Tab-separated table of C-alpha atoms and ligand atoms in Angstrom:
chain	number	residue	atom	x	y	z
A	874	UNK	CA	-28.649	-41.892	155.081
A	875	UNK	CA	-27.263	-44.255	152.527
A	876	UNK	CA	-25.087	-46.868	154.047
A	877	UNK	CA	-22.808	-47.576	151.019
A	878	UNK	CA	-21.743	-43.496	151.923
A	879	UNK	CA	-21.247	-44.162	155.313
A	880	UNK	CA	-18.946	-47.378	154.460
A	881	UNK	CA	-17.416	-45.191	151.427
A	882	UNK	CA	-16.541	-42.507	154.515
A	883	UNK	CA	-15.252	-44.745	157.227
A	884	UNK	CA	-12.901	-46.300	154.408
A	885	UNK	CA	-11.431	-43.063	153.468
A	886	UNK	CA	-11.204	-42.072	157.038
A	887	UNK	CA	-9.654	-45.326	157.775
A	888	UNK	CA	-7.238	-44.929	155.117
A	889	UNK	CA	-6.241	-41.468	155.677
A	890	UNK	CA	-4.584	-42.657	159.086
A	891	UNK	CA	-2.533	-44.971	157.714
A	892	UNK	CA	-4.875	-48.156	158.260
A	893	UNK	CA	-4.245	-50.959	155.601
A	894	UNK	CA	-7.461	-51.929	153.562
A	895	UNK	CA	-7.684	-54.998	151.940
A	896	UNK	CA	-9.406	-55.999	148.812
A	897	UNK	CA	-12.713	-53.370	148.405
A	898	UNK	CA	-15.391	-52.623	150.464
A	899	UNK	CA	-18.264	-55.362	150.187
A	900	UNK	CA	-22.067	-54.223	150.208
A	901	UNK	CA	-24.333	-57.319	150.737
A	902	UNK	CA	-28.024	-56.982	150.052
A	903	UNK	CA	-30.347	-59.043	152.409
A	904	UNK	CA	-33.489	-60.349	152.087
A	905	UNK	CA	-35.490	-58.005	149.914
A	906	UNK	CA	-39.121	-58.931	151.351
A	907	UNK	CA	-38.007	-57.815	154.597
A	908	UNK	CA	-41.231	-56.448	156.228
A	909	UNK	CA	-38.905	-53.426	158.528
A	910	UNK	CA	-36.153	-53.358	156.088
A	911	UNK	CA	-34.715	-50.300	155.092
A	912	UNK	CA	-35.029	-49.142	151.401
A	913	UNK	CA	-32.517	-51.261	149.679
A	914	UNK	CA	-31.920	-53.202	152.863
A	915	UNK	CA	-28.343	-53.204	151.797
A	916	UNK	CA	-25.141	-53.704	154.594
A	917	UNK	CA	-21.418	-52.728	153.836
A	918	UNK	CA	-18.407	-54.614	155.338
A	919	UNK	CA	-14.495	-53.312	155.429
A	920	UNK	CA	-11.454	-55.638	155.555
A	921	UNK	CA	-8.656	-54.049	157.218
A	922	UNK	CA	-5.300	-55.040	158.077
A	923	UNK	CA	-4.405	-53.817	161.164
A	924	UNK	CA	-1.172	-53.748	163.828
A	925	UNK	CA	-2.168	-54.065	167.579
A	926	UNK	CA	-2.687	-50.222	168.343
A	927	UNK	CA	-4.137	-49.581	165.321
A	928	UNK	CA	-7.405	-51.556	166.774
A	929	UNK	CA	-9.047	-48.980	167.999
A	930	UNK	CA	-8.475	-46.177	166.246
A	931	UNK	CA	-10.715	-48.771	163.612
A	932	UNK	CA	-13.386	-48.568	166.186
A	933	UNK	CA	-13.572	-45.059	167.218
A	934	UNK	CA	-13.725	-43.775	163.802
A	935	UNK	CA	-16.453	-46.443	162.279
A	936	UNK	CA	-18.423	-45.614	165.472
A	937	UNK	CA	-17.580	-41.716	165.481
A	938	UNK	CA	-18.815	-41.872	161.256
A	939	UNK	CA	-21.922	-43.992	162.123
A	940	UNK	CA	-22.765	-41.206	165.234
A	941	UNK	CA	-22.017	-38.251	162.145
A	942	UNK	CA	-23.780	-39.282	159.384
A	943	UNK	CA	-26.715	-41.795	160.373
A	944	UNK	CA	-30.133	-39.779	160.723
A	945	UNK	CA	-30.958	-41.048	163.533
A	946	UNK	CA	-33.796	-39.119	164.184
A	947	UNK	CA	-35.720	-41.243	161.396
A	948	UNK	CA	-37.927	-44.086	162.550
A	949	UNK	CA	-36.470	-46.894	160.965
A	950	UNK	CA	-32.799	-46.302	161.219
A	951	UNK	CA	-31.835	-48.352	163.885
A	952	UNK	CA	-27.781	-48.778	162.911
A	953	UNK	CA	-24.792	-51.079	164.335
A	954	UNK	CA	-21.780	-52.288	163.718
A	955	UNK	CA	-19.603	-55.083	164.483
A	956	UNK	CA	-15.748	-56.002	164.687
A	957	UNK	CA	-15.090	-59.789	163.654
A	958	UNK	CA	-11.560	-60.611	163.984
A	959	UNK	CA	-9.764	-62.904	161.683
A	960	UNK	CA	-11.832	-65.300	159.177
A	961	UNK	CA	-15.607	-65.926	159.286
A	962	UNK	CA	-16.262	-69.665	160.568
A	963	UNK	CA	-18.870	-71.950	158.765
A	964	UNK	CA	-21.506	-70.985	161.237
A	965	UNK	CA	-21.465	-67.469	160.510
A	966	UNK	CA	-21.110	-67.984	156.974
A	967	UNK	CA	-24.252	-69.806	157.830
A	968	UNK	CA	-25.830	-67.270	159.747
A	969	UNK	CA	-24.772	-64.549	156.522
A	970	UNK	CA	-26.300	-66.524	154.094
A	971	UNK	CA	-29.734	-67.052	155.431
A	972	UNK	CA	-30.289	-63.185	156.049
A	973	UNK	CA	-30.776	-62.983	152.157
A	974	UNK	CA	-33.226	-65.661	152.497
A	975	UNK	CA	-35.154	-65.702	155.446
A	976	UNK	CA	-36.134	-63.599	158.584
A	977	UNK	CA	-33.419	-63.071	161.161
A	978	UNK	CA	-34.677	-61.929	164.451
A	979	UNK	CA	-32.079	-59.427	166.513
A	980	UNK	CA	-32.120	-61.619	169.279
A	981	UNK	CA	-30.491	-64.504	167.279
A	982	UNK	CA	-28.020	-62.174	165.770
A	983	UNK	CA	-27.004	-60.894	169.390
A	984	UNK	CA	-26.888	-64.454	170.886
A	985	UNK	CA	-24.380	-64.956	168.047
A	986	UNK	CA	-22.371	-62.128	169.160
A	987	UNK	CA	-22.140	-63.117	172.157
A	988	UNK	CA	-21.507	-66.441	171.657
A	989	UNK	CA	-18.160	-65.856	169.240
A	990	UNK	CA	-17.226	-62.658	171.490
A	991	UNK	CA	-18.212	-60.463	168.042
A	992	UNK	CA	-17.671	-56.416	169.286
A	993	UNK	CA	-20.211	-54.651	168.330
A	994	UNK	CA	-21.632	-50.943	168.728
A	995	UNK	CA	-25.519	-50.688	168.483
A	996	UNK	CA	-27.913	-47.141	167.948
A	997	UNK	CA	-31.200	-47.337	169.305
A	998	UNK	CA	-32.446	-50.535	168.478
A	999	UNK	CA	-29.186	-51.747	166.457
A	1000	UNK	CA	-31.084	-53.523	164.091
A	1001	UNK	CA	-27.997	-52.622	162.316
A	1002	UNK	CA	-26.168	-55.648	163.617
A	1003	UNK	CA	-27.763	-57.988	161.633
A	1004	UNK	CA	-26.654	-56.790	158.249
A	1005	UNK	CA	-23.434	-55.796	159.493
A	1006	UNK	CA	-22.616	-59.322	161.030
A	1007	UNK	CA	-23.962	-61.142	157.432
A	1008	UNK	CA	-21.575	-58.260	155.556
A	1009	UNK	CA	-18.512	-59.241	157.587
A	1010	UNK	CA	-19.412	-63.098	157.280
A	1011	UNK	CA	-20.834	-63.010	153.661
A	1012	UNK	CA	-19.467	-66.255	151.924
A	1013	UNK	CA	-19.378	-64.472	147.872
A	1014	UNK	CA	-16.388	-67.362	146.783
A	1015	UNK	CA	-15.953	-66.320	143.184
A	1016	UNK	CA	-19.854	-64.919	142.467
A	1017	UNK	CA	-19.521	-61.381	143.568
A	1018	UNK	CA	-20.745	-58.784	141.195
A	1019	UNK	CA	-19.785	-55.173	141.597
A	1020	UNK	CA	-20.677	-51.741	141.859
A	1021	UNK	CA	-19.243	-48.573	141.244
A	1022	UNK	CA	-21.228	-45.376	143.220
A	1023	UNK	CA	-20.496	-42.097	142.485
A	1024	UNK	CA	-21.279	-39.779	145.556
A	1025	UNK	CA	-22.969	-36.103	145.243
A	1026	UNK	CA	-21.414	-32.913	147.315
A	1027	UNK	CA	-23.692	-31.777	149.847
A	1028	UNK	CA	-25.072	-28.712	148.077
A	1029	UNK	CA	-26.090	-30.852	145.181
A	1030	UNK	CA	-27.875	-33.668	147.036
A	1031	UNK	CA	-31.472	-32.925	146.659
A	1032	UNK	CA	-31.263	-31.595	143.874
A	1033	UNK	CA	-32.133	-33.142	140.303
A	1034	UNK	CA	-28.953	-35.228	139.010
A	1035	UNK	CA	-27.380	-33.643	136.307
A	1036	UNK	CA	-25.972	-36.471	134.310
A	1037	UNK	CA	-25.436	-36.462	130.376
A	1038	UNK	CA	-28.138	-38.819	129.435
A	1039	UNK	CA	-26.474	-39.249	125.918
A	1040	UNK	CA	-23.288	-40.872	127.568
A	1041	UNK	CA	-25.324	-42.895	129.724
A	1042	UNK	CA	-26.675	-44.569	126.160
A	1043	UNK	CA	-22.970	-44.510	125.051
A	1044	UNK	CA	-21.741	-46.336	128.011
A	1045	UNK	CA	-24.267	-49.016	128.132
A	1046	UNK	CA	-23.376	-49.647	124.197
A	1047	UNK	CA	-19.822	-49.600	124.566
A	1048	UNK	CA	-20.023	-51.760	127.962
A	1049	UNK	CA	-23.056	-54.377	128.120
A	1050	UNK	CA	-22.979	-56.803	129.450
A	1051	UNK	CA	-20.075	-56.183	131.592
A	1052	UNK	CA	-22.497	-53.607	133.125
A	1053	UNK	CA	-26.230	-53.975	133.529
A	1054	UNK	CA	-28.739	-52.664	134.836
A	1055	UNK	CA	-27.780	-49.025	133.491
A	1056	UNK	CA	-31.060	-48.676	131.415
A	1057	UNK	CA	-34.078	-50.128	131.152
A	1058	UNK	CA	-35.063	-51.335	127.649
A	1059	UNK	CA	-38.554	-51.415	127.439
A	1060	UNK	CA	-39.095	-47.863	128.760
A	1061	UNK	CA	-35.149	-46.434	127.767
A	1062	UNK	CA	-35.166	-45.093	131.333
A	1063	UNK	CA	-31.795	-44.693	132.610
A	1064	UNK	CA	-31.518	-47.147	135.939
A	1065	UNK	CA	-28.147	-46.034	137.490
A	1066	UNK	CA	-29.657	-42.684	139.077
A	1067	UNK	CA	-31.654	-43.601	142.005
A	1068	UNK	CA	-34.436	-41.110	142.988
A	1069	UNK	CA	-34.607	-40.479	146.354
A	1070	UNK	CA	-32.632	-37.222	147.757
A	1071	UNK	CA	-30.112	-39.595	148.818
A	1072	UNK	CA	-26.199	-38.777	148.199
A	1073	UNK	CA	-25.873	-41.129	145.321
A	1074	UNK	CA	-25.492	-39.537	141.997
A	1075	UNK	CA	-25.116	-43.040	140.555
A	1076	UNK	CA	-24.226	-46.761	140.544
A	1077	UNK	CA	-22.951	-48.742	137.404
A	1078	UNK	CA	-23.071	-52.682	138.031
A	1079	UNK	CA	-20.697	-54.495	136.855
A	1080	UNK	CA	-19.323	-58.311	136.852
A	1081	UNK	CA	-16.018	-56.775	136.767
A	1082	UNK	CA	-14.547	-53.970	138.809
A	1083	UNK	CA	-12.213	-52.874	135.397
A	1084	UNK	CA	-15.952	-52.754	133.752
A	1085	UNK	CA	-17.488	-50.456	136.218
A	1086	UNK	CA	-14.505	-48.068	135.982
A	1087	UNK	CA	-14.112	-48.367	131.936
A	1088	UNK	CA	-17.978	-47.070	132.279
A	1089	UNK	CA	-17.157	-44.748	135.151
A	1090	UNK	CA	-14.793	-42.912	132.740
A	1091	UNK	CA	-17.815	-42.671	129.808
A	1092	UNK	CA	-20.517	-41.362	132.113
A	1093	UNK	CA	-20.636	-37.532	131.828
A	1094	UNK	CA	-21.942	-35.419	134.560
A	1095	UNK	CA	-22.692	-31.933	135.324
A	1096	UNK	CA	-21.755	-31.905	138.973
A	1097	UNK	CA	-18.982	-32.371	140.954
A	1098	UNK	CA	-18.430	-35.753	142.010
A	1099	UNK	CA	-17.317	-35.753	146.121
A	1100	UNK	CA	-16.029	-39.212	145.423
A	1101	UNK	CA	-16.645	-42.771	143.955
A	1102	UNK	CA	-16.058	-46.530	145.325
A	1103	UNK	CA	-16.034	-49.437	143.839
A	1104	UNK	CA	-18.042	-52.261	146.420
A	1105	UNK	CA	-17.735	-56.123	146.028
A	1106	UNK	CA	-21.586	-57.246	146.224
A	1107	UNK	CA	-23.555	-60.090	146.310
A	1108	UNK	CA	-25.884	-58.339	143.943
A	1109	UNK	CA	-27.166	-60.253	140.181
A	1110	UNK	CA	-26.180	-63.649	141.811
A	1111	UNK	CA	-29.802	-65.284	142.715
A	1112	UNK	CA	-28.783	-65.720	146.254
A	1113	UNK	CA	-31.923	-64.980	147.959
A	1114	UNK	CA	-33.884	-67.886	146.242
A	1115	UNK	CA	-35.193	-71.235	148.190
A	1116	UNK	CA	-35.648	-73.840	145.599
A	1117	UNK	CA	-39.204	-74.962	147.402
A	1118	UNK	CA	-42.372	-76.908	146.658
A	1119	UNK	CA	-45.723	-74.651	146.546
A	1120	UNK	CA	-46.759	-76.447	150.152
A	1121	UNK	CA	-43.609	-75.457	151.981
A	1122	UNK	CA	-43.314	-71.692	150.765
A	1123	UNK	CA	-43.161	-69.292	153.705
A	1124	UNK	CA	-43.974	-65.567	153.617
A	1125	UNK	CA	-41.454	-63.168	153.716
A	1126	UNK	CA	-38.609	-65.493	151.249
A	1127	UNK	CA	-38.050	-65.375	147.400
A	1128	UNK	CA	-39.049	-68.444	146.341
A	1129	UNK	CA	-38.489	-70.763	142.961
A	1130	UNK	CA	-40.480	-73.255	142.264
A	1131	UNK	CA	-42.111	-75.692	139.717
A	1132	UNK	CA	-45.976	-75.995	139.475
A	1133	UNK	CA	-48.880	-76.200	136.723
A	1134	UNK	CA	-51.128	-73.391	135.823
A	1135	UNK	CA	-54.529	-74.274	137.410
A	1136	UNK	CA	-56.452	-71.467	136.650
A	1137	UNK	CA	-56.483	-69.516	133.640
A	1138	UNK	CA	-54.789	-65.771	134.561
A	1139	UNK	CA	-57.235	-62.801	135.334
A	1140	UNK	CA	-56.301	-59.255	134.178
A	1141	UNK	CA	-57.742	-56.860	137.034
A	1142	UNK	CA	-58.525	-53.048	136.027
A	1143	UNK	CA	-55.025	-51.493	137.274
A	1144	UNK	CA	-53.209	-54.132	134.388
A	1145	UNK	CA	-52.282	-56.749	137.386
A	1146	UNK	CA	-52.496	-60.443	136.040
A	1147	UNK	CA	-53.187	-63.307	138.370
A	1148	UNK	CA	-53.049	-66.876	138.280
A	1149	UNK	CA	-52.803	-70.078	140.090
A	1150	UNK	CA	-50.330	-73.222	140.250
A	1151	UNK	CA	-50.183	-76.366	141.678
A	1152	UNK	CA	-47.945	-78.956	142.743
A	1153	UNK	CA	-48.393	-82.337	144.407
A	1154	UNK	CA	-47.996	-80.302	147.630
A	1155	UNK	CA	-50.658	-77.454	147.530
A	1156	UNK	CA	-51.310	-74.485	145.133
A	1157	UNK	CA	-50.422	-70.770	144.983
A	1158	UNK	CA	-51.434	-67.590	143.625
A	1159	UNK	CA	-48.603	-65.878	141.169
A	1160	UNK	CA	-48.568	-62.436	140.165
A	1161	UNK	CA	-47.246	-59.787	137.600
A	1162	UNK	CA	-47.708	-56.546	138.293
A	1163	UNK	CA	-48.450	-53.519	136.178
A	1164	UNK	CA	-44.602	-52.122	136.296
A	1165	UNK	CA	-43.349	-55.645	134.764
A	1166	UNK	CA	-45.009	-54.497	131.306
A	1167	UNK	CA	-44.943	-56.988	128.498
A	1168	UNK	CA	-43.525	-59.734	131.002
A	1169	UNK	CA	-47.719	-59.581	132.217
A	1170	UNK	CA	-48.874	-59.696	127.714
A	1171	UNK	CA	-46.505	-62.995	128.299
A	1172	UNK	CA	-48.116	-64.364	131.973
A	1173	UNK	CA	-51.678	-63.362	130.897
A	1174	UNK	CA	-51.878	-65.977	127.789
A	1175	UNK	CA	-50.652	-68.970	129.775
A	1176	UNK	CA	-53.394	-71.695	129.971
A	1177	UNK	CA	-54.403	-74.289	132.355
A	1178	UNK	CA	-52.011	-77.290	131.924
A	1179	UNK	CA	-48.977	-75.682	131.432
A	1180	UNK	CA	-45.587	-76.053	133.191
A	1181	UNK	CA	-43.994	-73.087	134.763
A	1182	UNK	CA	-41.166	-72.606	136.693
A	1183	UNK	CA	-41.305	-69.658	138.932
A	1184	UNK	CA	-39.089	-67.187	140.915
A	1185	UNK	CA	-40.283	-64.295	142.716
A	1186	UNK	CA	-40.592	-62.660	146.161
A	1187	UNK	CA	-43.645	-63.622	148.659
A	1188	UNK	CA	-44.804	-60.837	150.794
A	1189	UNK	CA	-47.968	-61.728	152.662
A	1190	UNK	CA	-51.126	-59.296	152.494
A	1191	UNK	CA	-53.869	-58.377	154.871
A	1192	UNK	CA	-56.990	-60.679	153.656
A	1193	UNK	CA	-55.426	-61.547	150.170
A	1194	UNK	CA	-54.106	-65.572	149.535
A	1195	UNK	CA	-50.492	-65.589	149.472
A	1196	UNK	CA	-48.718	-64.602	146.376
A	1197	UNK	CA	-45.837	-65.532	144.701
A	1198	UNK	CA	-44.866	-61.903	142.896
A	1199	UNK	CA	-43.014	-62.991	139.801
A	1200	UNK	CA	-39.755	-61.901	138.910
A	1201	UNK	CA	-38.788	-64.807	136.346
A	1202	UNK	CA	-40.867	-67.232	135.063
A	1203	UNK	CA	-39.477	-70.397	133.137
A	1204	UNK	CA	-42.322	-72.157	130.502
A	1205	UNK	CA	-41.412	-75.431	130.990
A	1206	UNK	CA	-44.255	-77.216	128.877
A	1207	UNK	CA	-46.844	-75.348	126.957
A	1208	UNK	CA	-50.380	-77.210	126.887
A	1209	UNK	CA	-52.090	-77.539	123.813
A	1210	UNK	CA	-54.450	-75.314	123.368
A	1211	UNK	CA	-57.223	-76.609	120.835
A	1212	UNK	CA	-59.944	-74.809	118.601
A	1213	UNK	CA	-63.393	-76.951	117.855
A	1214	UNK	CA	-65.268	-76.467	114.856
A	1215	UNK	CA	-68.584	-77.830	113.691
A	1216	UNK	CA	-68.161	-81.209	111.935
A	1217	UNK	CA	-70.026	-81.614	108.129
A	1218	UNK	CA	-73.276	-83.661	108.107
A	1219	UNK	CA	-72.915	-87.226	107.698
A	1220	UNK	CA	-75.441	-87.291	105.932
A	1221	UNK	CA	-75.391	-84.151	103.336
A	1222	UNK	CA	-71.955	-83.213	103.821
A	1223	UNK	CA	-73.385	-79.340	104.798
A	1224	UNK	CA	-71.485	-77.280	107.530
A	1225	UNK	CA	-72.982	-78.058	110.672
A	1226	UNK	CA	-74.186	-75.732	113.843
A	1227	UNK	CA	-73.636	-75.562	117.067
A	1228	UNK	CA	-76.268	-76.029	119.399
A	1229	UNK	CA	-73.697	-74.930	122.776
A	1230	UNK	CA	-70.689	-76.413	123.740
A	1231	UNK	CA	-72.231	-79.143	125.095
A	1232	UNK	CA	-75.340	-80.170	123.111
A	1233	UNK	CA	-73.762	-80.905	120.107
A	1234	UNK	CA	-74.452	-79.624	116.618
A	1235	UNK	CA	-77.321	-80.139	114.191
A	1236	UNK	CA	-77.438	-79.896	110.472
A	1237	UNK	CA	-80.069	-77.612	109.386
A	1238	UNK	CA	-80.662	-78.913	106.142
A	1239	UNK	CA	-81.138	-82.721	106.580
A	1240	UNK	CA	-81.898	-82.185	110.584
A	1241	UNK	CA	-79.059	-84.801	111.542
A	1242	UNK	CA	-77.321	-84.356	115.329
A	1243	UNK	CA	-74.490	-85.191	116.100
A	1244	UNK	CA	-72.764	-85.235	119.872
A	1245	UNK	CA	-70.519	-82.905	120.951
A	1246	UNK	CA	-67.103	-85.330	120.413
A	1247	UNK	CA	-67.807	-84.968	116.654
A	1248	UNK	CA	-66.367	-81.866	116.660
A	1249	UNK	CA	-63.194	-81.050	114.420
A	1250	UNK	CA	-60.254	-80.523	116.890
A	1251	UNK	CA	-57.277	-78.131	115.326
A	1252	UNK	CA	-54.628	-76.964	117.169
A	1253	UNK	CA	-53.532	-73.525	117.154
A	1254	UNK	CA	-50.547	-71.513	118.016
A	1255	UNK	CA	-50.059	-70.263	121.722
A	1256	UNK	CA	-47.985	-67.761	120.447
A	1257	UNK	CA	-45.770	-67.889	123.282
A	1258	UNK	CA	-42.329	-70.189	123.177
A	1259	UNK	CA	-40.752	-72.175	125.575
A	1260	UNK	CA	-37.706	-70.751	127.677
A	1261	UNK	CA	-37.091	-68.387	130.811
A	1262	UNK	CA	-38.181	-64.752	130.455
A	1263	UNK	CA	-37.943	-62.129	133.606
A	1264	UNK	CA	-39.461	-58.717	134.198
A	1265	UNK	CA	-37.504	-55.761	132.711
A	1266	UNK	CA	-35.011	-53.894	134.776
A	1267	UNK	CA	-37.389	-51.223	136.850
A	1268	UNK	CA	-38.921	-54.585	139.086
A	1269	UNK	CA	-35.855	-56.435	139.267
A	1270	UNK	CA	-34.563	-57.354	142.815
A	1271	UNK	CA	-30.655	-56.006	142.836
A	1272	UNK	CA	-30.048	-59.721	143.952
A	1273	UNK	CA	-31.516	-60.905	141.011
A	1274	UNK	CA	-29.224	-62.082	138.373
A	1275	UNK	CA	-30.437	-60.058	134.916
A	1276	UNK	CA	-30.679	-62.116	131.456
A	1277	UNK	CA	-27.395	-62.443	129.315
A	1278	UNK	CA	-25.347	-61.433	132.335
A	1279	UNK	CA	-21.800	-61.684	130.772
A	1280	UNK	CA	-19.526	-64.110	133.004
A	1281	UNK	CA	-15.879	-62.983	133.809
A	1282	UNK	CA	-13.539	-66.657	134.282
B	959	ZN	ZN1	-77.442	-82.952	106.743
């Protein structure tokens, strides 16, 4: 099940008895190299205003939705929920922030419950309470993005979407780069269907919630729409980052860091692209996958020498070094890259040969040699440019923040 549908639920539920909600619904995505995360390891937190008896009414009908709608016969769906009262304190603001960027164990999550007398409900496991601790805690001050979802009625879910894809084209024209993410460019596939069976028809991100509703209203659909919310996210904001050096990256983060290109990149058969930097601290391997496209034609003619900022996700591998997989890449400092070409004679003025790159060259009319530093150096065009370029919109991470993001003051 799709937890922005169960939170979309409880909040209509909660609403139709007469409980106050404040501001929207807020779904906070956590750390995206999460080795048991769910798919889009995403967790959705409520505000409500509430009198005394209202309390738990709020609690029987989150847990009674949860109990409905979770499948709980699947193997990783291991839900919870939790009931903070009154404002998040710095430590759990703390605590919310490094679930984006790090591994939280349940135990530490349930010692913090505990420990600030948190309520919550657990199923099975209740792996659940992580998430829903960091989504009740999440610190977004003034860099939440949003996102409107459309949900599916239950005889269409399943089913293929049946969305205009015309107005989809229209929508994105009329309202990038308030929105993003609806298509991708380099392959004109439209991005705001998912497609798993799940009951999202489809999400429009936004940096403003009047943006995801002007595009709301151009998107034209086929099906009946059950209903749609609008969700406060920490989505497009780079939060799940660790500015690091190459020495102190850990597996399972999203990492940026600086380092120079050590090895020249490899192309493997399958279109991967591989190659190595190095700081003062150690060296890594970076990678660009098939799916990033012509972000790899870009990677692949970097040379040794060259400065490069990187960002990307680091999943360790059984029996493979550990591997920065790109998702941005800054060129920072391009090396020269230089041509050699056979000096003339010194004698005779003829075009000398080559006898290998490191014998030197010999004229073969007068039978002069001359060393190898004799050659004529020219440089030539890298045909790359300086400046950050990131992998088009199919492998971006929903925390990552997209290119030309428009900024609402
Ligand atoms: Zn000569």
């Amino acid at each position: 099940m799709c937890t922005t549908y169960v939170g979309a639920v409880v909040a209509e539920k909660l609403s139709g008895v007469g409980v106050k909600i404040e501001g929207l619904p807020r779904l906070i995505r956590l750390n995206p190299n999460c080795p048991w995360k769910t798919r889009g390891n995403c967790a959705i937190s409520l505000t409500v205003e509430v009198e005394e008896d209202q309390i738990e009414t709020v609690k029987i009908l989150t847990k009674s939705t949860i109990e409905e709608l979770a499948e709980l016969r699947e193997d990783q769906t291991h839900p919870g929920a939790v009931f903070l009262h009154g404002e998040p304190d710095a430590e759990l603001q703390k605590f919310a922030r490094r679930t984006v960027t790090e591994l939280i164990e349940l135990d530490e999550a349930r010692r913090i419950i505990e420990k600030k007398g948190v309520e919550a409900i657990t199923f099975k496991k209740g792996r659940g309470v992580i998430g829903a601790l960091a989504a009740a805690s999440y610190p977004l001050g003034n860099e939440a993005t949003y996102e409107l979802i459309a949900y599916r009625t239950k005889i269409f879910r399943g089913k293929e979407r049946l969305i205009d894809p015309d107005s989809v084209f229209k929508m994105d024209r009329i309202t990038s780069p308030y929105t993003f993410d609806n298509l991708d460019h380099s392959t004109g596939e439209i991005r705001i269907t998912p497609h798993t069976p799940c009951p999202i028809l489809y999400g429009i991100r936004a940096v403003s919630p009047e943006a995801a509703l002007m595009a709301h209203n151009l998107v034209r659909v086929k099906e009946p729409i059950e209903k749609w919310a609008i969700f406060e996210t920490n989505q497009a904001t780079d939060h799940h980052y660790v500015l690091t050096r190459i020495g102190e990256i850990k597996p399972y983060t999203s990492v940026r860091v600086v380092g120079v290109v050590e090895e020249e990149p490899v192309i493997i058969p399958g279109g991967h692209v591989f190659f190595w930097i190095r700081d003062h601290t150690g060296k890594i391997r970076c990678a660009a996958y098939e799916p990033t496209r012509n972000f790899r034609w870009l990677v692949s003619r970097l040379i040794v020498g060259d400065v490069v900022e990187v960002w990307g996700g680091v999943k360790p591998k059984p029996s493979l070094p550990l591997t920065v997989n790109l998702e941005r890449i800054r060129i920072v400092k391009l090396a020269p890259k230089v041509k050699r070409f056979p000096p003339r004679c010194p004698n005779c003025t003829t075009a000398m040969k080559s006898k290998g790159l490191t014998a030197g060259y010999v004229c073969e009319k007068c039978g002069e040699v001359s060393p190898p530093s004799a050659a004529i150096l020219v440089e030539v065009d890298r045909g790359i440019q300086l400046g950050v370029y990131e992998v088009p919109s199919r492998s971006r991470r929903h925390l990552s923040k997209p290119f030309g993001l428009a900024r609402v003051y």
